[in-house]
mmCIF file of C-alpha atoms in Angstrom:
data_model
loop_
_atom_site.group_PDB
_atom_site.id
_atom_site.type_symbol
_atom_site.label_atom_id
_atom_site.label_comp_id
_atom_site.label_asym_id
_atom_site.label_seq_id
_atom_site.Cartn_x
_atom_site.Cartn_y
_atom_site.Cartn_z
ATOM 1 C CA UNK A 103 -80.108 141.585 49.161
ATOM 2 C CA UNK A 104 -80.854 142.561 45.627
ATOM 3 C CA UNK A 105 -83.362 145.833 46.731
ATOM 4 C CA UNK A 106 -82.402 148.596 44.869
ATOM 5 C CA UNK A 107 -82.819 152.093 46.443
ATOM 6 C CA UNK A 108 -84.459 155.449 44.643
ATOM 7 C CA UNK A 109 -80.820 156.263 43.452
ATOM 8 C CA UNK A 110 -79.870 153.283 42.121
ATOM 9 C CA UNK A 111 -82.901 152.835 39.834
ATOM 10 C CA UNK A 112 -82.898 155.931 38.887
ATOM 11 C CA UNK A 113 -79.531 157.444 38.254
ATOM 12 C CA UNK A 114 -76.659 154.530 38.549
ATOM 13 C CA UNK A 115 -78.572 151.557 36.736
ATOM 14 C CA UNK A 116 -79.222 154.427 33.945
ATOM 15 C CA UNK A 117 -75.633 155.567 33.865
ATOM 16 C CA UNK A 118 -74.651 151.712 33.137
ATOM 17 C CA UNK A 119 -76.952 151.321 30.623
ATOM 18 C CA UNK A 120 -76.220 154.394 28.627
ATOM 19 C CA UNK A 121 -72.569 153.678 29.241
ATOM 20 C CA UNK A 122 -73.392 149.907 27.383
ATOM 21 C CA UNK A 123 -75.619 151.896 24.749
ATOM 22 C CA UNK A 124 -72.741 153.694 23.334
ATOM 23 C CA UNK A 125 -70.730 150.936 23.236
ATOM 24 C CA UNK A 126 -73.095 148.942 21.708
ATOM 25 C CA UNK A 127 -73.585 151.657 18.930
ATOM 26 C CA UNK A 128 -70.356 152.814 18.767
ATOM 27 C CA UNK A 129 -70.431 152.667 14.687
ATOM 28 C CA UNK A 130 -73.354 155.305 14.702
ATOM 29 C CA UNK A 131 -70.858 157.582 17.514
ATOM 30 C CA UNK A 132 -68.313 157.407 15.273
ATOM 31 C CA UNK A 133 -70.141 158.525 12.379
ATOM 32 C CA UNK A 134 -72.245 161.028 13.909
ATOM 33 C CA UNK A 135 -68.848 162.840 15.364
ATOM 34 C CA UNK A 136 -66.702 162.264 12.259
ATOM 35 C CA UNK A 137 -69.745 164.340 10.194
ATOM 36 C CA UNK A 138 -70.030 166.939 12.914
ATOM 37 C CA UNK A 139 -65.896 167.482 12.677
ATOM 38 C CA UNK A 140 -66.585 167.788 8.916
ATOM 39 C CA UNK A 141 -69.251 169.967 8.525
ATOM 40 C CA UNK A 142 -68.721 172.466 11.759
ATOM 41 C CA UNK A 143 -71.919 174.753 12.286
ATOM 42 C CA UNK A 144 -73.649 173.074 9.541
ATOM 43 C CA UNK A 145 -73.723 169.813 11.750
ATOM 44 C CA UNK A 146 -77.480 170.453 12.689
ATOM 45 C CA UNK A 147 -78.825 170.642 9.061
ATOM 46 C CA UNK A 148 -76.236 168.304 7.479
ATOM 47 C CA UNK A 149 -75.805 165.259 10.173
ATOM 48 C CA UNK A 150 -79.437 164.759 10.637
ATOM 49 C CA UNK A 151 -79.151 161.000 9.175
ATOM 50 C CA UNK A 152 -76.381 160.197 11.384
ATOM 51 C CA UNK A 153 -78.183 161.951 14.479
ATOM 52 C CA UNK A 154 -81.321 159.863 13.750
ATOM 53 C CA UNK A 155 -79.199 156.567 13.208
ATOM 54 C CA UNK A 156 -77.432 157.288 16.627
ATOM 55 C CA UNK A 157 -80.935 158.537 18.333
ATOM 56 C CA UNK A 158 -82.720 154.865 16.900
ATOM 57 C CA UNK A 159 -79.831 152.895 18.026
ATOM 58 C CA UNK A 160 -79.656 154.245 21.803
ATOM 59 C CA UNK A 161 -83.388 154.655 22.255
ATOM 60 C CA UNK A 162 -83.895 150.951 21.112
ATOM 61 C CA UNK A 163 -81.418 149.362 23.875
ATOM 62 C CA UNK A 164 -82.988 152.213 26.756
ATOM 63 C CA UNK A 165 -86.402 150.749 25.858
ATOM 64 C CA UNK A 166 -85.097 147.171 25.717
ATOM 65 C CA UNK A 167 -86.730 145.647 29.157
ATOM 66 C CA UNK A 168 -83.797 142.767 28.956
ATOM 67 C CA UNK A 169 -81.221 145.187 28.586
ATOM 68 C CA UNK A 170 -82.191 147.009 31.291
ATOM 69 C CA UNK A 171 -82.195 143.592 32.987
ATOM 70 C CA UNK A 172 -78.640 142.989 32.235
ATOM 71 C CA UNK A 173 -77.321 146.420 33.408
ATOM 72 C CA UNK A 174 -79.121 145.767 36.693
ATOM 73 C CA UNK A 175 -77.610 142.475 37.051
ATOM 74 C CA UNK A 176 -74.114 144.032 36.392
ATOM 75 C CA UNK A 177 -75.041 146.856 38.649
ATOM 76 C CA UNK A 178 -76.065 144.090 41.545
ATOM 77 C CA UNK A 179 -72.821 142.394 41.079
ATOM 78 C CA UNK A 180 -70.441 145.419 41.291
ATOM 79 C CA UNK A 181 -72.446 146.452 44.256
ATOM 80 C CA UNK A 182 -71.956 143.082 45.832
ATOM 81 C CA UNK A 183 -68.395 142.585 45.378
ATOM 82 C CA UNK A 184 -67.851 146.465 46.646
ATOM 83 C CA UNK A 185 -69.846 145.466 49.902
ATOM 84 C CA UNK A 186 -67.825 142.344 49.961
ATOM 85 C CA UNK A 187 -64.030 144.074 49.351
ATOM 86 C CA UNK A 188 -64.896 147.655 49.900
ATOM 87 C CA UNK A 189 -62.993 148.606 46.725
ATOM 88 C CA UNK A 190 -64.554 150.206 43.965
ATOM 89 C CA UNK A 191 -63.916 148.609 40.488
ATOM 90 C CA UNK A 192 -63.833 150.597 37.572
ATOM 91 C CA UNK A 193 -66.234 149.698 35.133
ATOM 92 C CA UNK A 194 -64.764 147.319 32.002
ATOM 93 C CA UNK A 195 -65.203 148.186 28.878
ATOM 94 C CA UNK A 196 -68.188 145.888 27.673
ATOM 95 C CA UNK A 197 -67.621 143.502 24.976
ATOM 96 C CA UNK A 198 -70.703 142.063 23.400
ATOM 97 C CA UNK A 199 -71.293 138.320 23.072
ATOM 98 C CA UNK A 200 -72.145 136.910 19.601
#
């Protein structure tokens, strides 16, 4: 049964996806934090690039209609083996396929 509730559309399929997001842009994290540890209260004015960078990166997987595909279909299958074991995995780090 792959009918997803309120809650899962909404909140858990989200949390996957940003989860895979940061992964997947984990160059632009790391730069964005290593200039805000630099610069201290300045980090507003001065890591604006790297705030953009990191802002483009995330916003173009959360607006990516097969990404979102792909996080459901992981959701769906952690849900499935839970119903099936009763044992909650915890989530694997994602490694991209090139």
């Amino acid at each position: 049964n792959s009918k997803l509730r309120h809650v899962e559309k909404d909140v858990l399929i989200p949390q996957i996806m940003r989860d895979r997001a940061k992964e997947l842009c984990s160059d632009k994290v790391q730069a964005f934090t290593k200039c805000c540890q630099e610069t201290g209260l300045l980090m507003v004015v001065k890591c604006r690039q790297e705030n953009t960078a990191l802002k483009d990166c995330l916003v173009g997987y959360y607006s990516d209609p097969s990404f979102y595909e792909e996080c459901k279909a992981e959701y769906l299958k952690q849900r499935e083996e839970y119903r099936a074991t009763g044992i909650k995995k915890k989530r694997q780090k994602f490694t991209p396929t090139v």
